[in-house]
Amino acid sequence: MIKTICMKTIMTGVLLNIAVFSGSALAMIDFQSKDPIKQMEVGYAYYNGSEGLEKSHAEAAKWFRKAADNGSFRAMNILGVLYANGKGVQQNVTEAARWFRRTAEQGDASGMFFLGAAYVTGDGVKQDLAEGAKWIRKAAERGNAYAMEKLGALYQTGQGVPKDEKLAVMWYRKSVHQGNAEQMEHLQL
C-alpha cells in the first residue's frame, strides 16, 4: 500500500489524467492492432468505461500489458500504478516497483519518479531514502514536475539528501514553472 496520501493521489491521478483517444466510438477502436498506442486506447476505454465498453479494470490491465509488452513506457508505468493500487490486478507493490524499474533504467522520467517514490516509502523495495532521492533527482532533471516537487520536499525535510531550504525552494519553483501550480503553497516556507 502506498504509504503517503500525496503519492497515492499522484499515482492514481496518472490514469485519470492521460486518457486521450484518437477516435470517439467503439467502431474506431482496433482490437486486433499490435500497435501499443492502439492497445492503450482499448485499455483506457475499459478503464474508464467509455467508447461503448463496459468499465473493467481487469480488462484494462490486460490491454495495458499488451502495450507494455510492445514497448510502451507509459503502459509499463500504468501497470506499475495498477499493481501498486490493486486496480484490475492483485495488489503487489513488488511487481509495481519492477515495472517502474524497467522504465526508469531505460531513461523514462515517470518511471524514475515512481521508482524513487517506491524507495522513499519502501513500497516493493527495501526503503532507501538516498536511493529514492537519486531516482527522483534524475526524474526532476528530465523535467518531471511531480519529481521536482518531491525533491523539494526531500530537501525541505532532509530525507535522503542534506536538509537545504534554498534547494527546496528552487525545486518547488521549478515544479510550479512546469505547471504544478497546486504546489505553490510550498514556496511559503
PDB file of C-alpha atoms in Angstrom:
ATOM      1  CA  MET A   1       0.000   0.000   0.000  1.00  0.00           C
ATOM      2  CA  ILE A   2       1.403   3.377  -0.906  1.00  0.00           C
ATOM      3  CA  LYS A   3       2.237   4.984   2.412  1.00  0.00           C
ATOM      4  CA  THR A   4       1.611   8.628   1.685  1.00  0.00           C
ATOM      5  CA  ILE A   5      -1.669  10.134   0.600  1.00  0.00           C
ATOM      6  CA  CYS A   6       0.164  12.550  -1.678  1.00  0.00           C
ATOM      7  CA  MET A   7       1.895   9.675  -3.502  1.00  0.00           C
ATOM      8  CA  LYS A   8      -1.338   7.701  -3.763  1.00  0.00           C
ATOM      9  CA  THR A   9      -3.070  10.722  -5.292  1.00  0.00           C
ATOM     10  CA  ILE A  10      -0.283  11.277  -7.801  1.00  0.00           C
ATOM     11  CA  MET A  11      -0.078   7.625  -8.788  1.00  0.00           C
ATOM     12  CA  THR A  12      -3.836   7.204  -9.139  1.00  0.00           C
ATOM     13  CA  GLY A  13      -4.094  10.526 -10.942  1.00  0.00           C
ATOM     14  CA  VAL A  14      -1.773   9.277 -13.678  1.00  0.00           C
ATOM     15  CA  LEU A  15      -4.512   7.051 -15.005  1.00  0.00           C
ATOM     16  CA  LEU A  16      -7.135   9.739 -14.826  1.00  0.00           C
ATOM     17  CA  ASN A  17      -5.086  12.460 -16.485  1.00  0.00           C
ATOM     18  CA  ILE A  18      -3.595  10.715 -19.506  1.00  0.00           C
ATOM     19  CA  ALA A  19      -6.586   9.128 -21.211  1.00  0.00           C
ATOM     20  CA  VAL A  20      -6.624  10.593 -24.701  1.00  0.00           C
ATOM     21  CA  PHE A  21      -8.367   8.871 -27.573  1.00  0.00           C
ATOM     22  CA  SER A  22      -7.846   9.234 -31.296  1.00  0.00           C
ATOM     23  CA  GLY A  23     -11.384   8.011 -32.030  1.00  0.00           C
ATOM     24  CA  SER A  24     -14.657   8.547 -30.247  1.00  0.00           C
ATOM     25  CA  ALA A  25     -16.691   5.432 -30.991  1.00  0.00           C
ATOM     26  CA  LEU A  26     -16.335   1.722 -30.293  1.00  0.00           C
ATOM     27  CA  ALA A  27     -16.079   1.154 -34.040  1.00  0.00           C
ATOM     28  CA  MET A  28     -12.913   3.275 -34.058  1.00  0.00           C
ATOM     29  CA  ILE A  29     -11.108   1.001 -31.577  1.00  0.00           C
ATOM     30  CA  ASP A  30      -8.841  -1.562 -33.223  1.00  0.00           C
ATOM     31  CA  PHE A  31      -8.951  -4.703 -31.079  1.00  0.00           C
ATOM     32  CA  GLN A  32      -6.547  -6.542 -33.419  1.00  0.00           C
ATOM     33  CA  SER A  33      -3.759  -3.980 -33.582  1.00  0.00           C
ATOM     34  CA  LYS A  34      -0.257  -4.760 -32.355  1.00  0.00           C
ATOM     35  CA  ASP A  35       0.396  -1.010 -32.116  1.00  0.00           C
ATOM     36  CA  PRO A  36       0.913  -0.103 -28.441  1.00  0.00           C
ATOM     37  CA  ILE A  37      -0.878   3.235 -28.910  1.00  0.00           C
ATOM     38  CA  LYS A  38      -3.994   1.449 -30.182  1.00  0.00           C
ATOM     39  CA  GLN A  39      -3.702  -1.112 -27.388  1.00  0.00           C
ATOM     40  CA  MET A  40      -3.522   1.722 -24.865  1.00  0.00           C
ATOM     41  CA  GLU A  41      -6.695   3.238 -26.350  1.00  0.00           C
ATOM     42  CA  VAL A  42      -8.511  -0.028 -25.685  1.00  0.00           C
ATOM     43  CA  GLY A  43      -7.059  -0.108 -22.159  1.00  0.00           C
ATOM     44  CA  TYR A  44      -8.238   3.446 -21.470  1.00  0.00           C
ATOM     45  CA  ALA A  45     -11.693   2.647 -22.842  1.00  0.00           C
ATOM     46  CA  TYR A  46     -12.033  -0.324 -20.497  1.00  0.00           C
ATOM     47  CA  TYR A  47     -10.561   1.594 -17.557  1.00  0.00           C
ATOM     48  CA  ASN A  48     -12.978   4.496 -17.974  1.00  0.00           C
ATOM     49  CA  GLY A  49     -15.977   2.556 -19.272  1.00  0.00           C
ATOM     50  CA  SER A  50     -16.067   4.671 -22.407  1.00  0.00           C
ATOM     51  CA  GLU A  51     -16.185   4.190 -26.165  1.00  0.00           C
ATOM     52  CA  GLY A  52     -19.091   1.766 -25.730  1.00  0.00           C
ATOM     53  CA  LEU A  53     -17.135  -0.618 -23.495  1.00  0.00           C
ATOM     54  CA  GLU A  54     -18.201  -1.656 -20.014  1.00  0.00           C
ATOM     55  CA  LYS A  55     -15.851  -0.399 -17.294  1.00  0.00           C
ATOM     56  CA  SER A  56     -13.419  -3.145 -16.329  1.00  0.00           C
ATOM     57  CA  HIS A  57     -10.093  -2.514 -14.662  1.00  0.00           C
ATOM     58  CA  ALA A  58      -9.130  -6.165 -15.224  1.00  0.00           C
ATOM     59  CA  GLU A  59      -9.673  -5.862 -18.992  1.00  0.00           C
ATOM     60  CA  ALA A  60      -7.864  -2.530 -18.974  1.00  0.00           C
ATOM     61  CA  ALA A  61      -4.875  -4.159 -17.264  1.00  0.00           C
ATOM     62  CA  LYS A  62      -4.758  -6.865 -19.967  1.00  0.00           C
ATOM     63  CA  TRP A  63      -4.607  -4.234 -22.715  1.00  0.00           C
ATOM     64  CA  PHE A  64      -2.039  -2.130 -20.879  1.00  0.00           C
ATOM     65  CA  ARG A  65       0.041  -5.325 -20.504  1.00  0.00           C
ATOM     66  CA  LYS A  66      -0.155  -5.894 -24.284  1.00  0.00           C
ATOM     67  CA  ALA A  67       1.018  -2.323 -24.908  1.00  0.00           C
ATOM     68  CA  ALA A  68       3.800  -2.747 -22.337  1.00  0.00           C
ATOM     69  CA  ASP A  69       4.898  -5.984 -23.985  1.00  0.00           C
ATOM     70  CA  ASN A  70       5.101  -3.997 -27.232  1.00  0.00           C
ATOM     71  CA  GLY A  71       7.441  -1.436 -25.680  1.00  0.00           C
ATOM     72  CA  SER A  72       5.205   1.364 -24.355  1.00  0.00           C
ATOM     73  CA  PHE A  73       6.838   3.025 -21.342  1.00  0.00           C
ATOM     74  CA  ARG A  74       3.549   4.736 -20.494  1.00  0.00           C
ATOM     75  CA  ALA A  75       1.806   1.337 -20.401  1.00  0.00           C
ATOM     76  CA  MET A  76       4.582  -0.077 -18.210  1.00  0.00           C
ATOM     77  CA  ASN A  77       4.172   2.786 -15.752  1.00  0.00           C
ATOM     78  CA  ILE A  78       0.388   2.406 -15.792  1.00  0.00           C
ATOM     79  CA  LEU A  79       0.794  -1.290 -14.996  1.00  0.00           C
ATOM     80  CA  GLY A  80       3.012  -0.288 -12.095  1.00  0.00           C
ATOM     81  CA  VAL A  81       0.304   2.059 -10.835  1.00  0.00           C
ATOM     82  CA  LEU A  82      -2.351  -0.644 -11.243  1.00  0.00           C
ATOM     83  CA  TYR A  83      -0.237  -3.107  -9.254  1.00  0.00           C
ATOM     84  CA  ALA A  84       0.542  -0.501  -6.580  1.00  0.00           C
ATOM     85  CA  ASN A  85      -3.160   0.228  -6.087  1.00  0.00           C
ATOM     86  CA  GLY A  86      -4.674  -3.194  -6.845  1.00  0.00           C
ATOM     87  CA  LYS A  87      -6.814  -1.950  -9.741  1.00  0.00           C
ATOM     88  CA  GLY A  88      -7.621  -4.731 -12.195  1.00  0.00           C
ATOM     89  CA  VAL A  89      -4.806  -6.875 -10.815  1.00  0.00           C
ATOM     90  CA  GLN A  90      -3.966  -8.275  -7.417  1.00  0.00           C
ATOM     91  CA  GLN A  91      -2.186  -5.569  -5.443  1.00  0.00           C
ATOM     92  CA  ASN A  92       1.534  -6.277  -5.488  1.00  0.00           C
ATOM     93  CA  VAL A  93       3.893  -3.408  -4.707  1.00  0.00           C
ATOM     94  CA  THR A  94       6.927  -5.536  -5.595  1.00  0.00           C
ATOM     95  CA  GLU A  95       5.539  -6.056  -9.096  1.00  0.00           C
ATOM     96  CA  ALA A  96       4.750  -2.332  -9.276  1.00  0.00           C
ATOM     97  CA  ALA A  97       8.355  -1.462  -8.443  1.00  0.00           C
ATOM     98  CA  ARG A  98       9.558  -3.968 -11.056  1.00  0.00           C
ATOM     99  CA  TRP A  99       7.573  -2.170 -13.778  1.00  0.00           C
ATOM    100  CA  PHE A 100       8.802   1.227 -12.603  1.00  0.00           C
ATOM    101  CA  ARG A 101      12.421   0.000 -12.581  1.00  0.00           C
ATOM    102  CA  ARG A 102      12.031  -1.361 -16.113  1.00  0.00           C
ATOM    103  CA  THR A 103      11.196   2.088 -17.482  1.00  0.00           C
ATOM    104  CA  ALA A 104      13.477   4.043 -15.122  1.00  0.00           C
ATOM    105  CA  GLU A 105      16.539   2.108 -16.196  1.00  0.00           C
ATOM    106  CA  GLN A 106      15.709   2.959 -19.808  1.00  0.00           C
ATOM    107  CA  GLY A 107      15.616   6.694 -19.071  1.00  0.00           C
ATOM    108  CA  ASP A 108      11.872   7.304 -18.611  1.00  0.00           C
ATOM    109  CA  ALA A 109      11.298  10.227 -16.227  1.00  0.00           C
ATOM    110  CA  SER A 110       7.927   8.953 -14.965  1.00  0.00           C
ATOM    111  CA  GLY A 111       9.411   5.551 -14.193  1.00  0.00           C
ATOM    112  CA  MET A 112      12.305   7.242 -12.406  1.00  0.00           C
ATOM    113  CA  PHE A 113       9.889   9.264 -10.295  1.00  0.00           C
ATOM    114  CA  PHE A 114       7.732   6.258  -9.394  1.00  0.00           C
ATOM    115  CA  LEU A 115      10.774   4.089  -8.602  1.00  0.00           C
ATOM    116  CA  GLY A 116      12.245   6.853  -6.451  1.00  0.00           C
ATOM    117  CA  ALA A 117       8.953   7.238  -4.616  1.00  0.00           C
ATOM    118  CA  ALA A 118       8.897   3.470  -4.003  1.00  0.00           C
ATOM    119  CA  TYR A 119      12.354   3.672  -2.421  1.00  0.00           C
ATOM    120  CA  VAL A 120      11.289   6.620  -0.252  1.00  0.00           C
ATOM    121  CA  THR A 121       8.213   4.784   1.060  1.00  0.00           C
ATOM    122  CA  GLY A 122       9.653   1.260   0.973  1.00  0.00           C
ATOM    123  CA  ASP A 123       6.847   0.012  -1.265  1.00  0.00           C
ATOM    124  CA  GLY A 124       8.032  -3.024  -3.203  1.00  0.00           C
ATOM    125  CA  VAL A 125      11.702  -2.374  -2.469  1.00  0.00           C
ATOM    126  CA  LYS A 126      13.750  -2.036   0.678  1.00  0.00           C
ATOM    127  CA  GLN A 127      13.332   1.525   1.911  1.00  0.00           C
ATOM    128  CA  ASP A 128      16.379   3.581   0.990  1.00  0.00           C
ATOM    129  CA  LEU A 129      15.920   7.351   1.163  1.00  0.00           C
ATOM    130  CA  ALA A 130      19.214   8.129  -0.593  1.00  0.00           C
ATOM    131  CA  GLU A 131      18.384   5.766  -3.481  1.00  0.00           C
ATOM    132  CA  GLY A 132      14.906   7.260  -3.682  1.00  0.00           C
ATOM    133  CA  ALA A 133      16.306  10.780  -3.792  1.00  0.00           C
ATOM    134  CA  LYS A 134      18.735   9.722  -6.544  1.00  0.00           C
ATOM    135  CA  TRP A 135      15.932   8.447  -8.814  1.00  0.00           C
ATOM    136  CA  ILE A 136      13.668  11.384  -8.016  1.00  0.00           C
ATOM    137  CA  ARG A 137      16.502  13.806  -8.853  1.00  0.00           C
ATOM    138  CA  LYS A 138      17.038  12.061 -12.210  1.00  0.00           C
ATOM    139  CA  ALA A 139      13.321  12.444 -12.991  1.00  0.00           C
ATOM    140  CA  ALA A 140      13.339  16.090 -11.880  1.00  0.00           C
ATOM    141  CA  GLU A 141      16.352  16.833 -14.072  1.00  0.00           C
ATOM    142  CA  ARG A 142      14.388  15.381 -17.011  1.00  0.00           C
ATOM    143  CA  GLY A 143      11.524  17.813 -16.386  1.00  0.00           C
ATOM    144  CA  ASN A 144       9.054  15.741 -14.324  1.00  0.00           C
ATOM    145  CA  ALA A 145       7.099  18.337 -12.298  1.00  0.00           C
ATOM    146  CA  TYR A 146       5.991  15.824  -9.644  1.00  0.00           C
ATOM    147  CA  ALA A 147       9.610  14.760  -9.153  1.00  0.00           C
ATOM    148  CA  MET A 148      10.635  18.400  -8.785  1.00  0.00           C
ATOM    149  CA  GLU A 149       8.010  18.886  -6.083  1.00  0.00           C
ATOM    150  CA  LYS A 150       9.011  15.678  -4.289  1.00  0.00           C
ATOM    151  CA  LEU A 151      12.702  16.569  -4.493  1.00  0.00           C
ATOM    152  CA  GLY A 152      11.861  19.948  -2.947  1.00  0.00           C
ATOM    153  CA  ALA A 153      10.100  18.120  -0.117  1.00  0.00           C
ATOM    154  CA  LEU A 154      13.105  15.842   0.390  1.00  0.00           C
ATOM    155  CA  TYR A 155      15.423  18.848   0.653  1.00  0.00           C
ATOM    156  CA  GLN A 156      12.980  20.588   2.979  1.00  0.00           C
ATOM    157  CA  THR A 157      12.901  17.620   5.367  1.00  0.00           C
ATOM    158  CA  GLY A 158      16.420  16.296   4.812  1.00  0.00           C
ATOM    159  CA  GLN A 159      15.228  12.852   3.707  1.00  0.00           C
ATOM    160  CA  GLY A 160      17.849  11.110   1.574  1.00  0.00           C
ATOM    161  CA  VAL A 161      19.614  14.422   0.950  1.00  0.00           C
ATOM    162  CA  PRO A 162      21.094  17.070   3.241  1.00  0.00           C
ATOM    163  CA  LYS A 163      18.443  19.454   4.546  1.00  0.00           C
ATOM    164  CA  ASP A 164      18.636  22.605   2.421  1.00  0.00           C
ATOM    165  CA  GLU A 165      15.856  25.213   2.360  1.00  0.00           C
ATOM    166  CA  LYS A 166      17.339  27.039  -0.658  1.00  0.00           C
ATOM    167  CA  LEU A 167      17.395  23.892  -2.778  1.00  0.00           C
ATOM    168  CA  ALA A 168      13.901  23.021  -1.550  1.00  0.00           C
ATOM    169  CA  VAL A 169      12.576  26.379  -2.747  1.00  0.00           C
ATOM    170  CA  MET A 170      14.459  26.069  -6.041  1.00  0.00           C
ATOM    171  CA  TRP A 171      12.874  22.666  -6.805  1.00  0.00           C
ATOM    172  CA  TYR A 172       9.408  23.822  -5.684  1.00  0.00           C
ATOM    173  CA  ARG A 173       9.718  26.810  -8.037  1.00  0.00           C
ATOM    174  CA  LYS A 174      10.809  24.591 -10.910  1.00  0.00           C
ATOM    175  CA  SER A 175       7.807  22.367 -10.242  1.00  0.00           C
ATOM    176  CA  VAL A 176       5.449  25.340 -10.366  1.00  0.00           C
ATOM    177  CA  HIS A 177       7.071  26.562 -13.600  1.00  0.00           C
ATOM    178  CA  GLN A 178       6.477  23.118 -15.093  1.00  0.00           C
ATOM    179  CA  GLY A 179       2.746  23.526 -14.473  1.00  0.00           C
ATOM    180  CA  ASN A 180       2.429  22.037 -10.993  1.00  0.00           C
ATOM    181  CA  ALA A 181       0.713  25.202  -9.710  1.00  0.00           C
ATOM    182  CA  GLU A 182      -1.032  23.480  -6.793  1.00  0.00           C
ATOM    183  CA  GLN A 183       2.393  23.195  -5.155  1.00  0.00           C
ATOM    184  CA  MET A 184       2.775  26.973  -4.746  1.00  0.00           C
ATOM    185  CA  GLU A 185       1.957  26.583  -1.035  1.00  0.00           C
ATOM    186  CA  HIS A 186       5.437  25.107  -0.535  1.00  0.00           C
ATOM    187  CA  LEU A 187       7.005  28.381  -1.611  1.00  0.00           C
ATOM    188  CA  GLN A 188       5.827  29.957   1.655  1.00  0.00           C
ATOM    189  CA  LEU A 189       8.444  28.049   3.683  1.00  0.00           C
TER     190      LEU A 189
END
